[in-house]
XYZ file of C-alpha atoms in Angstrom:
282
model
C 86.348 12.693 -84.109
C 84.003 16.070 -83.296
C 84.127 15.047 -78.685
C 88.231 15.047 -79.609
C 88.329 18.468 -81.542
C 86.378 19.093 -78.284
C 88.973 18.272 -76.252
C 91.491 19.814 -77.525
C 90.495 23.322 -77.935
C 89.026 23.123 -73.925
C 93.118 21.613 -73.733
C 94.341 24.741 -75.208
C 91.694 27.249 -74.131
C 93.062 26.561 -70.807
C 96.658 26.022 -71.153
C 96.342 29.500 -72.214
C 93.853 30.630 -69.229
C 96.408 29.427 -66.791
C 98.646 31.422 -68.642
C 97.615 34.518 -67.510
C 97.331 34.199 -64.318
C 101.008 33.824 -63.993
C 103.560 36.988 -63.817
C 106.444 37.209 -64.166
C 107.722 37.944 -61.219
C 105.937 34.473 -59.882
C 108.063 32.650 -62.667
C 111.139 34.061 -61.793
C 111.871 36.467 -65.029
C 112.138 39.961 -64.696
C 108.663 42.245 -65.563
C 110.068 43.659 -68.126
C 107.699 46.906 -69.704
C 105.466 46.587 -73.449
C 103.023 43.676 -72.140
C 99.781 43.837 -73.860
C 98.263 41.122 -71.837
C 98.711 39.931 -68.724
C 100.860 36.314 -67.741
C 103.462 35.152 -68.945
C 104.623 34.989 -72.497
C 103.657 32.047 -74.748
C 107.709 31.279 -75.753
C 108.361 32.648 -71.655
C 105.540 29.859 -70.886
C 107.635 26.949 -73.768
C 111.688 28.049 -71.904
C 110.233 27.110 -69.032
C 108.679 24.110 -69.262
C 111.745 22.972 -71.940
C 109.307 22.297 -74.617
C 109.628 24.555 -78.465
C 108.180 27.402 -79.035
C 105.838 26.047 -81.794
C 104.637 23.215 -80.353
C 103.219 24.813 -76.492
C 101.436 27.347 -79.956
C 99.833 24.386 -81.740
C 99.165 23.004 -77.936
C 97.116 26.541 -76.879
C 95.884 26.954 -80.602
C 93.356 22.815 -80.010
C 95.839 21.492 -82.954
C 95.346 17.558 -81.797
C 98.970 16.113 -81.125
C 99.818 13.833 -78.416
C 100.891 15.566 -74.819
C 102.981 13.450 -72.503
C 103.395 13.162 -69.182
C 106.778 14.756 -68.735
C 105.426 18.249 -71.068
C 102.460 18.199 -68.999
C 104.279 17.496 -65.278
C 106.405 20.409 -66.147
C 102.838 22.542 -67.694
C 101.592 22.223 -64.393
C 105.124 22.988 -62.434
C 105.280 26.157 -65.289
C 101.776 26.929 -63.882
C 101.774 25.909 -60.533
C 98.533 24.321 -60.346
C 96.544 22.920 -57.375
C 95.703 19.477 -57.498
C 92.113 20.147 -59.379
C 93.635 22.040 -61.832
C 96.311 19.374 -62.916
C 93.957 16.621 -62.827
C 91.614 18.507 -65.523
C 95.254 19.166 -66.790
C 95.707 15.053 -67.244
C 92.628 14.381 -67.967
C 92.530 16.537 -71.025
C 95.060 15.433 -72.594
C 93.813 12.271 -72.371
C 96.500 10.922 -69.854
C 96.709 8.809 -66.485
C 98.189 11.302 -63.344
C 101.381 10.190 -61.818
C 101.634 7.877 -59.047
C 104.827 9.192 -57.191
C 103.736 10.052 -54.762
C 105.054 8.123 -51.409
C 102.534 7.375 -49.357
C 103.624 9.184 -46.464
C 103.065 12.686 -48.473
C 99.162 11.389 -49.013
C 96.397 13.361 -46.782
C 92.955 12.672 -46.903
C 90.118 15.482 -46.278
C 88.956 15.151 -42.613
C 85.953 15.090 -44.072
C 86.554 11.502 -45.408
C 88.244 10.105 -42.025
C 85.614 11.259 -40.569
C 83.311 9.258 -42.486
C 85.750 6.214 -41.869
C 84.844 6.565 -38.561
C 81.210 6.658 -39.191
C 81.830 3.125 -40.033
C 81.698 1.374 -36.843
C 81.305 -1.927 -38.014
C 82.891 -2.045 -40.776
C 85.979 -2.373 -41.263
C 87.235 0.436 -44.033
C 90.040 0.764 -45.773
C 91.567 4.108 -48.240
C 93.549 2.866 -50.150
C 95.977 5.410 -53.549
C 97.012 3.616 -56.992
C 99.846 1.321 -55.382
C 97.473 -0.210 -53.257
C 99.102 1.207 -50.514
C 96.640 2.118 -46.876
C 95.862 5.779 -45.988
C 93.635 5.865 -43.824
C 91.274 2.829 -41.426
C 89.639 3.336 -38.953
C 88.621 1.890 -35.448
C 86.665 -1.328 -36.846
C 90.020 -2.711 -39.439
C 92.233 -2.127 -36.354
C 89.705 -4.505 -34.211
C 89.574 -7.044 -37.097
C 92.261 -6.539 -39.535
C 95.461 -5.617 -38.545
C 96.706 -2.277 -36.456
C 98.099 -0.903 -38.934
C 100.396 1.876 -36.510
C 102.547 -1.192 -36.563
C 103.257 -1.497 -40.194
C 106.213 0.543 -41.130
C 104.388 3.249 -44.023
C 107.140 1.403 -46.440
C 105.160 -2.084 -46.322
C 101.464 -0.232 -45.324
C 101.035 -2.443 -48.491
C 97.584 -4.169 -48.992
C 99.196 -6.428 -52.052
C 102.784 -6.573 -49.923
C 101.299 -7.312 -46.146
C 99.292 -9.919 -48.393
C 101.608 -11.893 -49.664
C 104.046 -11.069 -47.025
C 102.792 -10.969 -43.130
C 102.199 -14.144 -42.351
C 99.275 -13.484 -39.524
C 97.681 -11.579 -42.277
C 97.705 -14.401 -44.387
C 96.215 -16.812 -41.743
C 93.189 -14.726 -41.393
C 92.368 -15.080 -44.895
C 89.706 -18.429 -45.523
C 90.546 -20.007 -49.099
C 93.766 -17.347 -48.737
C 95.191 -19.235 -52.679
C 91.973 -18.066 -54.259
C 91.497 -14.548 -52.033
C 95.439 -13.595 -53.004
C 95.302 -14.174 -56.514
C 92.104 -12.886 -57.777
C 94.461 -9.404 -55.418
C 96.565 -9.548 -57.759
C 94.308 -9.629 -61.107
C 92.815 -6.671 -59.782
C 96.098 -4.257 -59.117
C 98.206 -6.072 -62.160
C 94.705 -4.471 -64.464
C 95.237 -1.007 -61.889
C 98.868 -1.036 -62.936
C 97.750 -1.670 -66.526
C 97.336 2.330 -66.009
C 100.586 3.672 -64.846
C 102.220 0.450 -67.000
C 105.566 3.561 -67.191
C 105.794 4.584 -63.638
C 109.517 3.043 -62.297
C 108.272 2.294 -58.675
C 105.283 -0.868 -60.145
C 108.419 -2.840 -61.584
C 110.421 -2.362 -58.199
C 107.415 -3.547 -55.872
C 106.956 -6.188 -57.970
C 111.388 -6.771 -57.935
C 111.166 -6.706 -54.528
C 107.750 -8.639 -54.070
C 108.809 -11.639 -56.226
C 112.441 -12.388 -54.427
C 109.563 -11.964 -51.110
C 107.072 -14.822 -51.959
C 106.791 -17.748 -54.425
C 103.677 -17.211 -54.755
C 103.713 -14.118 -55.940
C 106.265 -14.864 -58.436
C 104.203 -17.514 -59.621
C 100.713 -16.042 -59.666
C 101.585 -12.889 -61.557
C 103.405 -15.301 -64.440
C 100.585 -15.780 -65.411
C 98.938 -11.853 -66.455
C 95.556 -12.093 -65.057
C 93.089 -9.042 -65.250
C 89.475 -8.574 -63.456
C 88.133 -5.217 -62.098
C 86.842 -5.177 -58.819
C 83.330 -6.048 -57.882
C 81.220 -6.853 -54.681
C 81.876 -10.113 -53.240
C 82.075 -11.922 -50.012
C 84.562 -12.275 -48.126
C 85.271 -14.583 -45.199
C 87.875 -13.601 -42.843
C 89.267 -16.562 -39.652
C 90.244 -13.999 -36.791
C 92.512 -15.213 -34.320
C 90.080 -14.491 -31.287
C 86.940 -13.572 -32.524
C 86.648 -16.578 -34.954
C 84.948 -16.486 -37.800
C 84.267 -13.616 -39.646
C 82.321 -13.070 -42.981
C 81.998 -9.315 -45.054
C 79.660 -8.063 -47.687
C 83.205 -6.003 -49.734
C 82.309 -3.380 -52.181
C 84.854 0.283 -53.004
C 84.213 3.338 -54.029
C 86.380 6.638 -56.339
C 87.090 9.005 -53.563
C 84.835 12.122 -55.069
C 87.469 15.037 -54.627
C 90.241 12.695 -55.635
C 90.047 9.395 -58.096
C 93.811 7.861 -57.206
C 91.803 7.082 -53.461
C 89.842 3.863 -52.968
C 86.958 3.274 -50.486
C 87.005 0.135 -49.455
C 84.115 -1.440 -47.746
C 84.005 -4.899 -45.859
C 80.606 -4.346 -44.372
C 78.958 -7.669 -42.380
C 77.622 -10.108 -43.780
C 73.480 -10.648 -42.542
C 72.346 -13.986 -40.971
C 76.062 -13.639 -38.993
C 77.423 -13.005 -35.870
C 79.996 -10.854 -37.740
C 78.766 -7.476 -36.094
C 78.576 -7.940 -33.006
C 81.515 -10.541 -32.740
C 83.213 -6.879 -34.472
C 81.647 -4.951 -31.744
C 83.024 -6.954 -28.466
C 86.985 -6.333 -30.412
C 86.257 -2.799 -30.274
C 84.963 -3.019 -26.893
C 88.137 -5.381 -26.036
C 90.423 -2.593 -27.467
C 92.731 -0.585 -25.280
C 91.547 3.168 -24.241
C 93.510 5.597 -26.520
C 94.898 8.343 -24.392
């Protein structure tokens, strides 16, 4: 209870400081006169964000009231919050960040791409909360798939697993792998159950894949965990990996998926040969 009260107070204090940073001019309002404090007035914030002045006042006072994602989105817009501030606001309000960012608008930090590239013999990917493939390294391109040849709309790990015939053939025990993937995807979707994208994506994939339709209805869930993965590459043959994943430090909506060559196998040598055989990019 004490922790919750601290959270509400922190939220109220955060809103006050953000309100003080936005000038009427920035918000599209006349400057006016006789402003005793810098920034916007509470009634101006309430009007601009489409919420009641009393309710917004309670928010700044740290009262125990639930805040919807729609209100947080409006406040983020009015206060012109950056990515870190927006994430902090949603965290304080006990709400999950929205996921309605199209994959082509996701830009990863160049440092993160260099880290990906440094994993020279471990096929690695960056995925968002919708399992869209945002970035990859040369090893992933050589051993898994050339994601550049896939349209951005279809560059989704779940979609590819169920609809791409060549990719499906690479999985050893595809049915087992695919069912586990659905269970992890459903567990992730539970955090964004109100996202219209989820409903539409599931509907489309049900139409494309009889297996997905059957297994999705089972409502199995599981968390992401370390595991062994075996791929049957059309050129290199059997590739065995130790798979793990990590949240990205500056954006927890992104995950780093790493497939490290399993010890006591020839996978590392095969990955190196595949990369050496790739055409040189101009």
